[in-house]
GROMACS .gro file of C-alpha atoms in nm:
model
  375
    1UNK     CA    1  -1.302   1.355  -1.361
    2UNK     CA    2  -1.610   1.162  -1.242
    3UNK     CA    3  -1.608   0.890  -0.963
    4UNK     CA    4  -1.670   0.555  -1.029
    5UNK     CA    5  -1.863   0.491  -0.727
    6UNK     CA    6  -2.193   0.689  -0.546
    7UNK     CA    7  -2.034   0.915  -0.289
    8UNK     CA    8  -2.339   0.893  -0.124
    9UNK     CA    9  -2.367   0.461  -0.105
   10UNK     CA   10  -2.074   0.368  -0.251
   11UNK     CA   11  -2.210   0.157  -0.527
   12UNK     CA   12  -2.029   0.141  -0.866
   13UNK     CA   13  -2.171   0.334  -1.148
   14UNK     CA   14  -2.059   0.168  -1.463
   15UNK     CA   15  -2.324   0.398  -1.731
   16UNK     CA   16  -2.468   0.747  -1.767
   17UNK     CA   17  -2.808   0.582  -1.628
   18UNK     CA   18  -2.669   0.543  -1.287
   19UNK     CA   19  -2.589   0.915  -1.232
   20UNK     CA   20  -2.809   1.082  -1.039
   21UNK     CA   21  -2.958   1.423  -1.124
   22UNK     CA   22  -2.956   1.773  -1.009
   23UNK     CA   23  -3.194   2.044  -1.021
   24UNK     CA   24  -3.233   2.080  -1.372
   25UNK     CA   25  -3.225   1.762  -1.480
   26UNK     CA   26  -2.872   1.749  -1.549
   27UNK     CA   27  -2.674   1.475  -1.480
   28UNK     CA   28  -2.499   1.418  -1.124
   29UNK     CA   29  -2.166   1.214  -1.162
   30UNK     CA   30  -2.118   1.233  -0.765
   31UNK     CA   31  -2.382   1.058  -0.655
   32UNK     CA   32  -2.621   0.740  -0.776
   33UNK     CA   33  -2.961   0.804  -0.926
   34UNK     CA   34  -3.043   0.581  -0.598
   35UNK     CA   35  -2.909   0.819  -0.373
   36UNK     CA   36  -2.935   1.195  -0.577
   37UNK     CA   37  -3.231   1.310  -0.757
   38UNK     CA   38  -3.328   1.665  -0.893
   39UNK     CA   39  -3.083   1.804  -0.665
   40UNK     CA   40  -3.187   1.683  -0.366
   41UNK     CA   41  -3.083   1.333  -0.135
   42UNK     CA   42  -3.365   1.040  -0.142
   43UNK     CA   43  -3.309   1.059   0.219
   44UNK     CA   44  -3.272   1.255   0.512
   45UNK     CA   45  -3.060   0.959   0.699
   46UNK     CA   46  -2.874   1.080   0.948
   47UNK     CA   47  -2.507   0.878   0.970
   48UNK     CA   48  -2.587   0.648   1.161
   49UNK     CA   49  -2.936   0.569   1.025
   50UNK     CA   50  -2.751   0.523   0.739
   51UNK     CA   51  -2.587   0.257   0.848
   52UNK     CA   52  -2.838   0.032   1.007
   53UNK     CA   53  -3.018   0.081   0.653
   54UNK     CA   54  -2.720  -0.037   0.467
   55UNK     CA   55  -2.738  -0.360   0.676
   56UNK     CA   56  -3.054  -0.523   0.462
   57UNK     CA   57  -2.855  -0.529   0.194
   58UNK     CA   58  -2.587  -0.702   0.307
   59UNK     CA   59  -2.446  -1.023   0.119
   60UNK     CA   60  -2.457  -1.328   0.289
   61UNK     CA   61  -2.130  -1.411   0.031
   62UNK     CA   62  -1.950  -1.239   0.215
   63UNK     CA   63  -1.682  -1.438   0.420
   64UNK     CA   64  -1.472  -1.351   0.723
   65UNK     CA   65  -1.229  -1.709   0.833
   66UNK     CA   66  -1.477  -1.916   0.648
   67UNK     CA   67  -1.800  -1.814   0.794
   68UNK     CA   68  -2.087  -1.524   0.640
   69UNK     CA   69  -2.022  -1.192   0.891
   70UNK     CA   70  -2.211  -1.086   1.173
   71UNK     CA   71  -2.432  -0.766   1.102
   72UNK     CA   72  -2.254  -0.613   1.373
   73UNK     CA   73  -1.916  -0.680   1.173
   74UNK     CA   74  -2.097  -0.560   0.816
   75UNK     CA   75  -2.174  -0.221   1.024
   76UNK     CA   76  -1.861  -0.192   1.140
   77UNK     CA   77  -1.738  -0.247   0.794
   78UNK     CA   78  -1.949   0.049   0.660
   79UNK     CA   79  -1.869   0.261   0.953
   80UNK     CA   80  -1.527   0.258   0.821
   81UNK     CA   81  -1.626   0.310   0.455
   82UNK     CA   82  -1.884   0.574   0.429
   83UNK     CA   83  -1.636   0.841   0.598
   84UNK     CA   84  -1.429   0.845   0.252
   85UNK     CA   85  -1.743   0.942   0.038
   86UNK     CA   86  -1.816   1.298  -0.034
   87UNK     CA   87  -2.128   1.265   0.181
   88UNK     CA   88  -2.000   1.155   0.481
   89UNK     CA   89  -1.648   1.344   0.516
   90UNK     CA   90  -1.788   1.534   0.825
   91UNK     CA   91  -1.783   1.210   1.030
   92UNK     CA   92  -1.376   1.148   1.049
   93UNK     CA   93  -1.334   1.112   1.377
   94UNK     CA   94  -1.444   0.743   1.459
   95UNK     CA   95  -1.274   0.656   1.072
   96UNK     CA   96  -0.950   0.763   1.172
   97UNK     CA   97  -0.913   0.659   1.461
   98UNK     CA   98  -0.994   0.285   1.342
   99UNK     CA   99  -0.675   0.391   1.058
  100UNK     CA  100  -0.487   0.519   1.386
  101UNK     CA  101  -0.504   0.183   1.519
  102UNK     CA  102  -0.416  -0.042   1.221
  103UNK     CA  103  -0.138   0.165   1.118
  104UNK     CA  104   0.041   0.068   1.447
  105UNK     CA  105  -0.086  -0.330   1.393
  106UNK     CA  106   0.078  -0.321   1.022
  107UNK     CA  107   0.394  -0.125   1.150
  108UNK     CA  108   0.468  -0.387   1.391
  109UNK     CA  109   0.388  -0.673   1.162
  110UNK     CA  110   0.626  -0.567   0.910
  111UNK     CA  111   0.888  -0.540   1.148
  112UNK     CA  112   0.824  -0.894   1.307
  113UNK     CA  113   0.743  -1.094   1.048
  114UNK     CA  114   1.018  -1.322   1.131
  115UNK     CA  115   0.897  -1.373   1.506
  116UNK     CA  116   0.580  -1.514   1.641
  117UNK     CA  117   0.287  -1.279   1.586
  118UNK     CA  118  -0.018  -1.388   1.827
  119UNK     CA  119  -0.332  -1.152   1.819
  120UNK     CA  120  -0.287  -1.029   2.145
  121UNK     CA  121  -0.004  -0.932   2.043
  122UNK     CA  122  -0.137  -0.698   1.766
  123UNK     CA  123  -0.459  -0.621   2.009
  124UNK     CA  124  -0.185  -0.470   2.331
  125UNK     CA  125   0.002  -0.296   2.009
  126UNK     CA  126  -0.262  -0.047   1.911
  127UNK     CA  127  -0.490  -0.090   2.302
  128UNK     CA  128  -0.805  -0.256   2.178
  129UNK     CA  129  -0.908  -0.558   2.273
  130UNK     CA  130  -0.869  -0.878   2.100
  131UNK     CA  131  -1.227  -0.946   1.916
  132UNK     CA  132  -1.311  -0.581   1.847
  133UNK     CA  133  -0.912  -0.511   1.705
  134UNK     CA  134  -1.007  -0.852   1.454
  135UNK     CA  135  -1.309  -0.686   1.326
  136UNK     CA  136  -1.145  -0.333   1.287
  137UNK     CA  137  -0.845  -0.480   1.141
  138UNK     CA  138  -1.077  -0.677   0.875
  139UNK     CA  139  -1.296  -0.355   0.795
  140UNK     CA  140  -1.025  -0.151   0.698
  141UNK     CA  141  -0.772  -0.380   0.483
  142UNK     CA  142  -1.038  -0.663   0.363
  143UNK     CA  143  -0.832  -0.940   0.547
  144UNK     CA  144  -0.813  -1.093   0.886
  145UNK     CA  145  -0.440  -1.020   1.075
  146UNK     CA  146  -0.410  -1.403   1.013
  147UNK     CA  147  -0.447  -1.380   0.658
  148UNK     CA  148  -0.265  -1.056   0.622
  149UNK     CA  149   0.043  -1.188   0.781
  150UNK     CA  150   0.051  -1.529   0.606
  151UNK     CA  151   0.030  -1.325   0.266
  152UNK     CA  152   0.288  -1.126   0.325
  153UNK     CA  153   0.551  -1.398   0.474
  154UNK     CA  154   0.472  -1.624   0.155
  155UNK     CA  155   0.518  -1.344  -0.060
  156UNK     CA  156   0.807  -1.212   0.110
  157UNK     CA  157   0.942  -1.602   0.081
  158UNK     CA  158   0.889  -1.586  -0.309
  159UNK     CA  159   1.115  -1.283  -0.341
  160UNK     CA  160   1.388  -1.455  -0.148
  161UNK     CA  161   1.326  -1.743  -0.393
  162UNK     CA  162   1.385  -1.565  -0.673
  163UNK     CA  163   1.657  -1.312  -0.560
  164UNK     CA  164   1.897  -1.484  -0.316
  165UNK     CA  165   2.076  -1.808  -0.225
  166UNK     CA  166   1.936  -1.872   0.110
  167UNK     CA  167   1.810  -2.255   0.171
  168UNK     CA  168   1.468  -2.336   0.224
  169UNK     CA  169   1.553  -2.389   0.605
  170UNK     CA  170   1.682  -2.009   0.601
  171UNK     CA  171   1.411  -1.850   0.426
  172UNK     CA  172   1.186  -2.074   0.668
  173UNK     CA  173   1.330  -1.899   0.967
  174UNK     CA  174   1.328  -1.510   0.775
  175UNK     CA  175   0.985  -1.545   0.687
  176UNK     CA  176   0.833  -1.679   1.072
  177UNK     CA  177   0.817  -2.020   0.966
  178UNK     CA  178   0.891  -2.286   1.228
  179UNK     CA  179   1.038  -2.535   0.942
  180UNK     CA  180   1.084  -2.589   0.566
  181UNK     CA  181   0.830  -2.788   0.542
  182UNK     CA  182   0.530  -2.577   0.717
  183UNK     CA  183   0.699  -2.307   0.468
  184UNK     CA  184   0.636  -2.576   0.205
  185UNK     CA  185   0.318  -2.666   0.259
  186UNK     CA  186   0.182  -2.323   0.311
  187UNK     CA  187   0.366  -2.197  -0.025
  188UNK     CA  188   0.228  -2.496  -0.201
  189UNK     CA  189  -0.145  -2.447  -0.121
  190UNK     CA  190  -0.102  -2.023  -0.234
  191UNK     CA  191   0.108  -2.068  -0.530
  192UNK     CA  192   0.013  -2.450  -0.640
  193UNK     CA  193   0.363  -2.577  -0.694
  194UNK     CA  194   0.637  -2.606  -0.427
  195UNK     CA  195   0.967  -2.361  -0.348
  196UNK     CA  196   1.175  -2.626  -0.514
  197UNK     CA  197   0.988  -2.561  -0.831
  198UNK     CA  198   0.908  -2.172  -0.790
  199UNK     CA  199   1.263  -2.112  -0.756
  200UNK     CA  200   1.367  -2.209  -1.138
  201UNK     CA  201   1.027  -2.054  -1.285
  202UNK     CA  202   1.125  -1.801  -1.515
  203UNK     CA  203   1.018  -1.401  -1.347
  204UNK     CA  204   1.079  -1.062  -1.446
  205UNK     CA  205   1.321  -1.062  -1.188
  206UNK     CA  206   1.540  -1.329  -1.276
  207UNK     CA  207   1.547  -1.363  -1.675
  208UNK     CA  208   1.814  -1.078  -1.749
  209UNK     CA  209   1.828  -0.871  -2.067
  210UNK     CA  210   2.116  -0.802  -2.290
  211UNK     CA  211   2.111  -0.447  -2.318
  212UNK     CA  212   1.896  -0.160  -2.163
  213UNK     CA  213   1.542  -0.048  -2.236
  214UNK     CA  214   1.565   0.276  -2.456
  215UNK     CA  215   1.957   0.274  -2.414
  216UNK     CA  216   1.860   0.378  -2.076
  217UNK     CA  217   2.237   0.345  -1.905
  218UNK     CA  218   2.184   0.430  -1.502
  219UNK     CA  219   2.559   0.342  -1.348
  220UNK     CA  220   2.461   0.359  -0.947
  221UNK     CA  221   2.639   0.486  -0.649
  222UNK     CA  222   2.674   0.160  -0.412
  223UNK     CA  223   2.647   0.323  -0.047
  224UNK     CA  224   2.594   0.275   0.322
  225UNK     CA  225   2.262   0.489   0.456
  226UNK     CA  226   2.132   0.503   0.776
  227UNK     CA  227   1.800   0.440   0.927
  228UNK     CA  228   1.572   0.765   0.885
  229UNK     CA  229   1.196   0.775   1.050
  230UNK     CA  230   0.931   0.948   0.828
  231UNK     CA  231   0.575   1.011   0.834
  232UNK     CA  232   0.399   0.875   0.593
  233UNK     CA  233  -0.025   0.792   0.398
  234UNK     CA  234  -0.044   0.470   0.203
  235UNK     CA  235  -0.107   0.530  -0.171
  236UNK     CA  236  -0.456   0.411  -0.244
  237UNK     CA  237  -0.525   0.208  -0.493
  238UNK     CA  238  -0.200   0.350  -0.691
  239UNK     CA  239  -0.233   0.140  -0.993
  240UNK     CA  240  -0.611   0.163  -1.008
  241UNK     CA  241  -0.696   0.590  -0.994
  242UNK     CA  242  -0.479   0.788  -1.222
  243UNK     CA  243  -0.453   1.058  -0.969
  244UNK     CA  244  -0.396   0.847  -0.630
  245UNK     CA  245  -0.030   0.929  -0.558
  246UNK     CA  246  -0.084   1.345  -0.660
  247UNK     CA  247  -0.404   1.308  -0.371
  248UNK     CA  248  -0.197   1.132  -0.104
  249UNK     CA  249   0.108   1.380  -0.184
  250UNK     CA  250  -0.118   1.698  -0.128
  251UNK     CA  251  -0.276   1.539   0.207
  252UNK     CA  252   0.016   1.438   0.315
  253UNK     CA  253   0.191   1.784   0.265
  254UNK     CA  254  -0.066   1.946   0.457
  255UNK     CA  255  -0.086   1.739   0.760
  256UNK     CA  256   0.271   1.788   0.810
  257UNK     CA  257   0.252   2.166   0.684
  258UNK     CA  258   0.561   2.165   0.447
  259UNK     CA  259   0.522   2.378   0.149
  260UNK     CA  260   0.564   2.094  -0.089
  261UNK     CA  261   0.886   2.138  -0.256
  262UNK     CA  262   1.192   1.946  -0.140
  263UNK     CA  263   1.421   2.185   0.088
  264UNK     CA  264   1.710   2.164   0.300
  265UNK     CA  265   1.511   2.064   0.588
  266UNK     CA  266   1.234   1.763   0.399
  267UNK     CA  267   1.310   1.497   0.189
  268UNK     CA  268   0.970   1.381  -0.040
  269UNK     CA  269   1.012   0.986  -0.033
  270UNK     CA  270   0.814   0.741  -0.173
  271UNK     CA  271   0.869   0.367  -0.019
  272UNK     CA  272   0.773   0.031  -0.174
  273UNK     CA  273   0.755  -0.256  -0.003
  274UNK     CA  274   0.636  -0.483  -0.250
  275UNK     CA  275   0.759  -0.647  -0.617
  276UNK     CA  276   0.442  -0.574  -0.797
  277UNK     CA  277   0.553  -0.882  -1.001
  278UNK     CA  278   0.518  -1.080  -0.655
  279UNK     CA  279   0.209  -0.882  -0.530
  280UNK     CA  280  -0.100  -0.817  -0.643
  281UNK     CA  281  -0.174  -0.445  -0.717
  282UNK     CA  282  -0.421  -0.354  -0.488
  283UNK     CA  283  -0.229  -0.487  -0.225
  284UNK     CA  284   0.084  -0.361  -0.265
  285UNK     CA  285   0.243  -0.144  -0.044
  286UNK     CA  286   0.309   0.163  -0.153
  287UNK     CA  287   0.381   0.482   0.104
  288UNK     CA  288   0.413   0.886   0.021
  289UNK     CA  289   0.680   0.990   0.305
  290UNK     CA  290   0.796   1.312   0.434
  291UNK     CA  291   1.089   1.288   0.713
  292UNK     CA  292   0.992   1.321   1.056
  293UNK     CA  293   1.217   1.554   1.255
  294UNK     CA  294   0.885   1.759   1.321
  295UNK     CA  295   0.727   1.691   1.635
  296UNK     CA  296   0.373   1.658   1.473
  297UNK     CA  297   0.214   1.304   1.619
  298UNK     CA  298   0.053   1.008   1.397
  299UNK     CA  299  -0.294   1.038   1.369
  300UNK     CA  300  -0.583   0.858   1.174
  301UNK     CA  301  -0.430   0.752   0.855
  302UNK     CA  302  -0.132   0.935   0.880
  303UNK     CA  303   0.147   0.722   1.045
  304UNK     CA  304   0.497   0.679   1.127
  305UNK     CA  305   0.793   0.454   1.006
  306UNK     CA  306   1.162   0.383   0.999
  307UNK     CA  307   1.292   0.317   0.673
  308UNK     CA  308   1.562   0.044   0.734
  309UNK     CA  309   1.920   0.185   0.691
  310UNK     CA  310   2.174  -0.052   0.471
  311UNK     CA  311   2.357  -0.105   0.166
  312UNK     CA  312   2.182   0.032  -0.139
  313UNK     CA  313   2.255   0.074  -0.518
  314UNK     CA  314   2.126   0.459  -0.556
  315UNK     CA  315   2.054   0.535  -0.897
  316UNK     CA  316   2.004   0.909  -1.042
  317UNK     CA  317   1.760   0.962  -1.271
  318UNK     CA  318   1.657   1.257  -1.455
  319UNK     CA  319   1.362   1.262  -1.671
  320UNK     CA  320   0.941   1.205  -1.645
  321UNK     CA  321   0.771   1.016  -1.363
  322UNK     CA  322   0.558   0.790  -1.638
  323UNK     CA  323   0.898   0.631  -1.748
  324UNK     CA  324   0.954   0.494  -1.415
  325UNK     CA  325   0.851   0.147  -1.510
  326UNK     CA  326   1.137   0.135  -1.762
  327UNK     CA  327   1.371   0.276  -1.516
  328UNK     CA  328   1.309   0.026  -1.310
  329UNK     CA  329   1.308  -0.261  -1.575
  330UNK     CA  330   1.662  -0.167  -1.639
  331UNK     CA  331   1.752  -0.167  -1.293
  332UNK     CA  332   1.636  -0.523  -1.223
  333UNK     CA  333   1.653  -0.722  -1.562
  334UNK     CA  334   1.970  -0.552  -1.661
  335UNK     CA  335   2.186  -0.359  -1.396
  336UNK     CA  336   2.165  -0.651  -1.083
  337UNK     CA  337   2.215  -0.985  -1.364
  338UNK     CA  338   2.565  -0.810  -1.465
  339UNK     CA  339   2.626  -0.668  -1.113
  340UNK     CA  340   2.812  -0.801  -0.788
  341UNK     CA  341   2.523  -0.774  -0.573
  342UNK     CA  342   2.166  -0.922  -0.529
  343UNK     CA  343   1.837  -0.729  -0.405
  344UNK     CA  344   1.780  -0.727  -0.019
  345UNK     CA  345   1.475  -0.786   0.109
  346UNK     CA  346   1.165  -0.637  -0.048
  347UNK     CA  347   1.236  -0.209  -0.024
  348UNK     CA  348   1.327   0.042  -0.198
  349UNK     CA  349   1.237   0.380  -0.220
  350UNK     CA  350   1.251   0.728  -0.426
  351UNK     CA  351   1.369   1.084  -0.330
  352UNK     CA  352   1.294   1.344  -0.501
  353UNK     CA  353   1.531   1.643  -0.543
  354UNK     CA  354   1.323   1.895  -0.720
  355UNK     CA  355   0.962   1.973  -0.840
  356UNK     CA  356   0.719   1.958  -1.089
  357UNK     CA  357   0.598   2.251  -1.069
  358UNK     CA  358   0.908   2.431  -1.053
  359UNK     CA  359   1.122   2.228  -1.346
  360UNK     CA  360   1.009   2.085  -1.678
  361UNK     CA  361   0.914   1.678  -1.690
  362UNK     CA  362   1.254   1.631  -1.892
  363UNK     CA  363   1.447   1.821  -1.562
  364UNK     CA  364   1.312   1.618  -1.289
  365UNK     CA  365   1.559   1.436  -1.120
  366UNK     CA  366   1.492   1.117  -0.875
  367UNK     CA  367   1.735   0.927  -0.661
  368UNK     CA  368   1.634   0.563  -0.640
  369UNK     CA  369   1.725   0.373  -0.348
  370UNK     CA  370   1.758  -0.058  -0.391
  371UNK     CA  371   1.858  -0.238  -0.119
  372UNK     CA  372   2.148  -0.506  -0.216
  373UNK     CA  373   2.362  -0.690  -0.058
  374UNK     CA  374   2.736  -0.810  -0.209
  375UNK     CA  375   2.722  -1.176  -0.322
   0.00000   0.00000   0.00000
């Protein structure tokens, strides 16, 4: 399969007459005819000179808060980037620590999204100062903390919205709000009408359907869990690269050294937590996750997380991964409408009880977690 962007620049390369060329003439699908020609790099850059080039191109467009960033912020941007392109993979070590770092910054958000979250804050969390934690925090997830966490408390609002009773004034105080009406005003400007009006907008989540997709009938086990802390990699890009949950699975499984098929001692989990009907795709949140009883420690992008314990619906599924989607269509727009209980929060995960290497597609069999509450 052939990457969409130069691993050399990291420009797209939409057409054939963007490849770069090898030795012979032949086309080079890795890197940019820019970058690559007959088999040899345009340059002899070293990393860093690579950099500093990069900067005259930079896009005055490009916004941080309002204002066009510093070159000093569009370097540290790149920094970050170039690491994850073939020709750069030797220089890790600044790149993950930067991932090191943010990890711990979006760990703590999501578990304080309800309380005041002040930079410094964030900054004392991961032990970098506040204006160079802003800029590393904006190179690696293409939004400022500020925006970041005002994203996810609106969209963590909507959900609430559409999937509980709370008031206004309770969903104000869940989501870090100091009152209804900064909640208002904040959901208003995002989503253009107000949380009155969102809350009686037909979703995928609320309009029910009379009988299952593909007479799909999943009866679920309603049960108390407790917490459990796992390691996990965020899924890149999962609804963008075929392939992006299979490469964070196989990195993930040799960090942590397992042998990659569930055993008496791992459980293979993957967490959500995001309604991709609430969140965009690139942005959702989407985690591979191995449990962490193993004393290995979080480093670069590999991190470390409690998954919250609770009530949850657990639903057994046997069958192919690609019919997920429909799996989970059933479980929302047909299972909760005719149930006694509601979603909770924004979570759920999968476990995965055997392999696919080792069992047909038609064998595998998936335990899916959703967290409800009784109504």
């Amino acid at each position: 399969m052939r990457n969409d962007i130069c691993q050399s620049c990291g420009m797209p390369m939409a057409a054939a007459e963007h490849f770069g060329t090898n030795g012979d003439k032949s086309p080079n699908e890795d890197f940019c005819c820019f970058c690559f020609q007959n088999g040899k790099y345009t340059d002899d850059f070293s990393f860093d000179e690579f950099v500093k080039d990069s900067l005259q191109y930079h896009d005055e467009a490009e916004k941080l808060d309002g204002r066009t960033l510093t070159l000093d912020e569009v370097s540290l941007k790149t920094t970050v980037k170039l690491p994850g392109l073939k020709r750069w993979q030797s220089h890790q070590f600044t790149h993950l620590e930067y991932y090191k770092s943010v990890n711990k910054a979006v760990d703590y958000i999501n578990d304080n999204l309800s309380r005041v979250i002040n930079l410094s804050d964030l900054a004392r969390v991961t032990g970098i100062s506040d204006f160079h934690f802003h800029r590393i925090f904006k190179a690696v997830m293409n939004e400022s903390p500020g925006d970041y966490i005002q994203r996810l408390r609106l969209e963590k609002a909507a959900f609430k919205l559409h999937t509980t009773r709370f008031s206004l004034a309770d969903i104000a105080e869940q989501t870090g709000y100091q009152s209804p009406q900064a909640l208002s005003k904040a959901f208003k400007k995002r989503y253009g009408i107000t949380p009155s009006a969102y809350r009686i907008q037909p979703d995928d989540l609320t309009v029910g359907i009379n009988s299952p997709v593909e007479n799909l009938f999943l009866e679920p086990e309603i049960t108390q869990i407790a917490s459990k802390e796992v390691f996990y990699l965020r899924v890149g890009n999962p609804y963008k690269q075929s392939d992006a949950f299979l490469k964070s699975w196989d990195k993930l499984i040799g960090i942590v050294g397992v042998s990659g098929i569930p055993d008496r001692d791992h459980e293979y989990l993957l967490l959500s937590r995001d309604i991709s009907t609430i969140t965009s795709p690139q942005n959702c949140r989407i985690y591979t996750c191995i449990n962490a009883e193993s004393a290995i420690k979080p480093k670069g992008r590999l991190g470390r997380q409690t998954i919250e314990g609770g009530l949850y619906a657990v639903f057994t599924y046997r069958g192919a991964y690609k019919y997920m989607d429909k799996v989970y269509c059933n479980i929302y727009r047909y299972w909760i409408p005719k149930s006694e209980y509601e979603l909770r929060d924004n979570m759920s995960f999968c476990k995965f009880l055997n392999s696919p290497v080792l069992v047909t597609e038609s064998e595998l069999l998936t335990e899916i977690y959703i967290p409800v509450s009784k109504i």
